[in-house]
Short mmCIF file of C-alpha atoms in Angstrom, two decimals:
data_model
loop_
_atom_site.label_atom_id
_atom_site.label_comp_id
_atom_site.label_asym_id
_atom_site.label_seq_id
_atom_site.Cartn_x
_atom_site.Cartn_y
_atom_site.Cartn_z
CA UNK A 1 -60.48 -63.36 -20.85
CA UNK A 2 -62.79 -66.30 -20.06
CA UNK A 3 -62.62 -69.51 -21.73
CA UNK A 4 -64.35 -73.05 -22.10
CA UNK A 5 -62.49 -76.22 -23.26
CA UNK A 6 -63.49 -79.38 -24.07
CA UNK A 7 -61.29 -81.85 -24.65
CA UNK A 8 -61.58 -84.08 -27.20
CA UNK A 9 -64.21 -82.78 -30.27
CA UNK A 10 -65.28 -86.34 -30.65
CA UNK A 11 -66.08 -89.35 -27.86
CA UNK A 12 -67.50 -92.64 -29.02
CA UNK A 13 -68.83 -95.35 -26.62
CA UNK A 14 -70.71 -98.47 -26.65
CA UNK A 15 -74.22 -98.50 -25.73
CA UNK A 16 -74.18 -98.81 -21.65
CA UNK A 17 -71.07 -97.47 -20.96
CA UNK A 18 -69.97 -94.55 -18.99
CA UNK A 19 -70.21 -91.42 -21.10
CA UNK A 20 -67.67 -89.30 -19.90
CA UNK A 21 -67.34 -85.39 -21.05
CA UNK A 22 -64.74 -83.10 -20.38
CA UNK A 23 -64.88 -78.94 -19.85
CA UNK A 24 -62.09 -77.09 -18.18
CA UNK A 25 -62.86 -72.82 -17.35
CA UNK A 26 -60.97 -70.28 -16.75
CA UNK A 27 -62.64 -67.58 -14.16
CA UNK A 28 -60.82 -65.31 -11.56
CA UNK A 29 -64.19 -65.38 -10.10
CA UNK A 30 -67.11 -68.57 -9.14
CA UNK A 31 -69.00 -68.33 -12.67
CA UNK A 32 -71.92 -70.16 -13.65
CA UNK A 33 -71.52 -72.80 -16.40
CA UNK A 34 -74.07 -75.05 -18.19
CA UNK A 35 -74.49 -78.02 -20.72
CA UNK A 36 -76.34 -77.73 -23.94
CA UNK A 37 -76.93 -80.13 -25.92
CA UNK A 38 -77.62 -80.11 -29.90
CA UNK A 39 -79.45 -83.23 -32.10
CA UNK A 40 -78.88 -82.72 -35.53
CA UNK A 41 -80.55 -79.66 -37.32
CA UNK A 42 -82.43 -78.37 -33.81
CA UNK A 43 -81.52 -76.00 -31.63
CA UNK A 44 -79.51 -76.30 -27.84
CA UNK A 45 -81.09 -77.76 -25.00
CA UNK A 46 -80.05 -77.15 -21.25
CA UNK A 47 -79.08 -80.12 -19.94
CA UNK A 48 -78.16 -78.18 -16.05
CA UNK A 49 -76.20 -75.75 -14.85
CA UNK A 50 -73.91 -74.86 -12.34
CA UNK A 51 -75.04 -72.02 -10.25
CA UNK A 52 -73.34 -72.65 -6.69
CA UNK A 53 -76.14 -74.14 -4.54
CA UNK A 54 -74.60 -77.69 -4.92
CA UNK A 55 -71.49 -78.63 -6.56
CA UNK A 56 -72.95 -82.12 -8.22
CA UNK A 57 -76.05 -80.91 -10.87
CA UNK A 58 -78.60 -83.38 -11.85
CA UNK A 59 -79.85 -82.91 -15.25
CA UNK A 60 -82.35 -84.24 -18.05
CA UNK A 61 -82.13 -87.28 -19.68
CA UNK A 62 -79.87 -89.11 -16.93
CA UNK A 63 -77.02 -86.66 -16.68
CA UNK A 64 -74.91 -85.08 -14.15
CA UNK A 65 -72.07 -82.94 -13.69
CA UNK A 66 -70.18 -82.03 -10.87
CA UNK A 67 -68.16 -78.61 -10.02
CA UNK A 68 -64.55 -78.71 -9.03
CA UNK A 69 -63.38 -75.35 -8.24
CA UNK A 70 -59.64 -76.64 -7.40
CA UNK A 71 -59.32 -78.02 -10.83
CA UNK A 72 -61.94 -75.70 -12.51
CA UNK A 73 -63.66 -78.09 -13.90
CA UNK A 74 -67.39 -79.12 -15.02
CA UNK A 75 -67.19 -82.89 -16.41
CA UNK A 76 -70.48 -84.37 -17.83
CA UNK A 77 -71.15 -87.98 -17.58
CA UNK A 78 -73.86 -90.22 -17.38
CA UNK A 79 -73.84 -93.76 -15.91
CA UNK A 80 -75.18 -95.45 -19.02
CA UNK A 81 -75.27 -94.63 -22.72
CA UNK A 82 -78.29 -94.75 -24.31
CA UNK A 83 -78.23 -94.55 -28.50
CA UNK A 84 -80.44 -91.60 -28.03
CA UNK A 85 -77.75 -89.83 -26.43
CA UNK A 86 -75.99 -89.36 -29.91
CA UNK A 87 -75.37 -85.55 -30.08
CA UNK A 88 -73.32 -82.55 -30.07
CA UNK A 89 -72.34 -81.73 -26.06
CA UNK A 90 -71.45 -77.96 -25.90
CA UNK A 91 -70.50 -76.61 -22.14
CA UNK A 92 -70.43 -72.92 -21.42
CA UNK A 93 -69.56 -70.36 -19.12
CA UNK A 94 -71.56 -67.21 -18.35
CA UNK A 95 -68.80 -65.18 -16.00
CA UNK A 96 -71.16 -61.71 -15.55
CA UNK A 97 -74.25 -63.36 -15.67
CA UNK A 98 -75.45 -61.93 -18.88
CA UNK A 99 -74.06 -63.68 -22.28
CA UNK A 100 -72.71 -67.38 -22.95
CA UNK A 101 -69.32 -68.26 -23.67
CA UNK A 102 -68.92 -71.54 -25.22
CA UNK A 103 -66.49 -74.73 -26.18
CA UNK A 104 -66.10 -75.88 -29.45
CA UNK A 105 -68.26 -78.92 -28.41
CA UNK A 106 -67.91 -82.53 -28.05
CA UNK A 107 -69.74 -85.31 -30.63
CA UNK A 108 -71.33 -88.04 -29.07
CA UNK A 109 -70.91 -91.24 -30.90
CA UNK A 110 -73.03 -94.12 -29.49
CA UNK A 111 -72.86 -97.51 -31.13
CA UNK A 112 -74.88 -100.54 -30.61
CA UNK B 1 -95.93 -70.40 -25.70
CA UNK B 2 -93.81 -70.87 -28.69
CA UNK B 3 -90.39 -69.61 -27.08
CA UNK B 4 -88.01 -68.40 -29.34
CA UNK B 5 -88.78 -68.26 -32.91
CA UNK B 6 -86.74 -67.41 -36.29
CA UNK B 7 -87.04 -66.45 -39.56
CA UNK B 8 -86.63 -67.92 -42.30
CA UNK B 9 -85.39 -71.15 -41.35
CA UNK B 10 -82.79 -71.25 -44.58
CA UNK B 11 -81.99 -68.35 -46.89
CA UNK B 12 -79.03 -68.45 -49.96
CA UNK B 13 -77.93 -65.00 -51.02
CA UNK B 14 -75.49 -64.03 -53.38
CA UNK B 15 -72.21 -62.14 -52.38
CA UNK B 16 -73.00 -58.13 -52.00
CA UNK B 17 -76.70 -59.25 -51.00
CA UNK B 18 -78.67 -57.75 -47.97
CA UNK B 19 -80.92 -59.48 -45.72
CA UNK B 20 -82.65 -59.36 -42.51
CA UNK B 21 -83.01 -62.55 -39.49
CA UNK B 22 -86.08 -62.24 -37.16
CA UNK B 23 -85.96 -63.33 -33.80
CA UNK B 24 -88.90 -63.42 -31.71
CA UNK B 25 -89.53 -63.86 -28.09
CA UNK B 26 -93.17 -64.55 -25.97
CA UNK B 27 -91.38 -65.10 -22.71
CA UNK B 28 -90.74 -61.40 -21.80
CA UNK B 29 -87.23 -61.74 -21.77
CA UNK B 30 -84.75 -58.75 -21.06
CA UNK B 31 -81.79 -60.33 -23.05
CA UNK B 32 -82.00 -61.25 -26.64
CA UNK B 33 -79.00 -62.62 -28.14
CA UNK B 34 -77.23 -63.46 -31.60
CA UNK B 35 -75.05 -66.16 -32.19
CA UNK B 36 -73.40 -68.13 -35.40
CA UNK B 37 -72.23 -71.97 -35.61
CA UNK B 38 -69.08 -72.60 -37.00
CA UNK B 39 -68.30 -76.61 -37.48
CA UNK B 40 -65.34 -76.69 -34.86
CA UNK B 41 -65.57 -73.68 -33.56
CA UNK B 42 -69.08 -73.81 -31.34
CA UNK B 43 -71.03 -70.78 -30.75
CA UNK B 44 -69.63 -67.42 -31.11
CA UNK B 45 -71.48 -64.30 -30.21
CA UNK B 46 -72.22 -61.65 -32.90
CA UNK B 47 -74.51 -59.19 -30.91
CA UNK B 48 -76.66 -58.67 -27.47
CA UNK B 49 -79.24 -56.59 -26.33
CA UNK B 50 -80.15 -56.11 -22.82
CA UNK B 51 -83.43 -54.38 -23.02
CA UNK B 52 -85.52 -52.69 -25.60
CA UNK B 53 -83.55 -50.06 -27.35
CA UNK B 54 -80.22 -51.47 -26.40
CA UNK B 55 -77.06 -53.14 -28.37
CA UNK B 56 -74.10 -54.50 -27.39
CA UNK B 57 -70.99 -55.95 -29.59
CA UNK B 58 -69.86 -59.57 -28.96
CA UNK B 59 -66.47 -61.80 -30.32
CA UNK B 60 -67.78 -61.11 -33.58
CA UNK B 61 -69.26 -58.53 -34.75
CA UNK B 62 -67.79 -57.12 -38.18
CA UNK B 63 -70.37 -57.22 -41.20
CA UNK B 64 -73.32 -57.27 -39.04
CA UNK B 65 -76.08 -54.57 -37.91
CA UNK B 66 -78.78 -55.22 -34.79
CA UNK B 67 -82.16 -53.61 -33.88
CA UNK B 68 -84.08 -54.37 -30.13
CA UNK B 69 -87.19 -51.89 -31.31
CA UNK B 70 -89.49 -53.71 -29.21
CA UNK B 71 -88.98 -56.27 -26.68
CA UNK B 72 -90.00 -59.61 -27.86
CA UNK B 73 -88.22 -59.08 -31.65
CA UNK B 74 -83.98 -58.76 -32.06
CA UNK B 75 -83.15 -58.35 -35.73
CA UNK B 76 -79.57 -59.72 -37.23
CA UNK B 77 -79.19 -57.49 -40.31
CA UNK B 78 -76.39 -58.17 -43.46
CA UNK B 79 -75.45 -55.39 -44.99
CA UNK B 80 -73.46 -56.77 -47.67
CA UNK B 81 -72.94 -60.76 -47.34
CA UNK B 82 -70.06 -62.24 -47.80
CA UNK B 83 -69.34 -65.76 -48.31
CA UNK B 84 -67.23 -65.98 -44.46
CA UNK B 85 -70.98 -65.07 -43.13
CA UNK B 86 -71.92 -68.33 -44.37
CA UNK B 87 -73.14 -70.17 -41.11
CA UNK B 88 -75.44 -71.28 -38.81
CA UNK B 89 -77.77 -68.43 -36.37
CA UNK B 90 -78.78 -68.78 -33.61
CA UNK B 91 -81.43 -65.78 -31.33
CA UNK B 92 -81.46 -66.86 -27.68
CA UNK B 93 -83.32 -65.08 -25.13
CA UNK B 94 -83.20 -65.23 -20.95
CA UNK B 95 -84.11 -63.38 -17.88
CA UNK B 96 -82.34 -60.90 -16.58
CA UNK B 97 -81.30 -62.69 -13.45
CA UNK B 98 -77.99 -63.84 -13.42
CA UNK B 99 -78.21 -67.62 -13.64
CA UNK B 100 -81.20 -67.72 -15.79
CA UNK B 101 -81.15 -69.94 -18.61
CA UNK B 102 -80.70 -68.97 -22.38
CA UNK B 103 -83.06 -70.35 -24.22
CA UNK B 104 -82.45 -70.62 -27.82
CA UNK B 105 -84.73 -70.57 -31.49
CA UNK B 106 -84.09 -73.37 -33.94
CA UNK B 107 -82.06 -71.72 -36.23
CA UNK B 108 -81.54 -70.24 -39.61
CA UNK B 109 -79.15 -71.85 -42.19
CA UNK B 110 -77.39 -68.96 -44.29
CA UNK B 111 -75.50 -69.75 -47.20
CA UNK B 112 -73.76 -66.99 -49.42
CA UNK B 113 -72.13 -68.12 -53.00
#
């Protein structure tokens, strides 16, 4: 069976430092995998996805994520935290194309 | 274009109740989706449709009925609610191409006593 992990449920950084999130897959085949992201009491967000035309994704807000097949992983990070960054981080994998299979999610603590 | 829309936005209901979530659509999608937040546990999916007139079970279906009657509207129904159906849901809706992005309502906060 597919499955998404993210390590750590909760990463807390300064304001302008790396922000650094981790997802790990499991796939016997390429899949495509996103990031959502969630601000409290709204709805997820794309933030990009992986869909196999480049293995580093550019995405909203500053972010990026690059595909490593070899370690089948989709980190998220962004050069500089911003306190409006603060958020729940899910990634997810969609192996057949058709419904979402998700982490548990990361919490993104930014202090000033 | 108002996307993906749900209703109500927060409902309590006593155990043995019955109720019905609305999810509407105005971006044509093929796929309509149901999904509940868990704290801890992210998003699990209860129920998909792939097209008018079509269901499909996800990772958790028990305790839970769907309807796709028309395209733009996926209905989450409770038979009986029980308090482990207290949660967070979440309709989502995409494309039918393969990497098309879900795009998901705002959610409806369930609590059963």
């Amino acid at each position: 069976a597919q499955s998404v992990t993210q390590l750590g449920s909760h990463v807390s950084v300064s304001e302008g430092a790396l922000v650094l999130l981790r997802c790990n897959y499991s796939s016997s085949v390429p899949p495509y995998l996103f990031w959502y992201v969630q601000y409290p009491n709204q709805g997820l967000q794309l933030l990009l996805k992986y869909t196999s035309a480049a293995t580093l994704v550019k995405g909203i807000n500053g972010f990026e994520a690059e595909f490593k097949k070899s370690e089948t992983s989709f980190h998220l990070t962004k050069p500089s935290a911003h306190m409006s960054d603060a958020a729940e981080y899910f990634c997810a994998v969609s192996p057949a194309g058709t419904a979402l299979i998700f982490g548990k999610g990361t919490t993104l603590s930014v202090s000033s | 274009n108002a996307g993906v829309t749900q209703t109500p936005k927060f409902r309590v209901l006593k155990t043995g109740q019955s109720m019905t979530l609305l999810c509407a659509q105005d971006m044509n999608h093929e796929y309509m989706y149901w999904y509940r937040q868990d704290p801890g546990m992210g998003l699990r999916l209860i129920h998909y449709s792939v097209g008018e007139g079509t269901t499909a079970k996800g990772e958790v279906p028990d305790g839970y009925n769907v309807s796709r009657l028309k395209k733009q509207n996926f209905l989450l129904g409770l038979e009986s609610a029980a308090p482990s159906q207290t949660s967070v849901y979440f309709c989502a809706s995409k494309d039918r191409g393969l990497d098309d992005t879900q795009y998901f309502g705002p959610g409806t906060r369930l609590t059963v006593l």
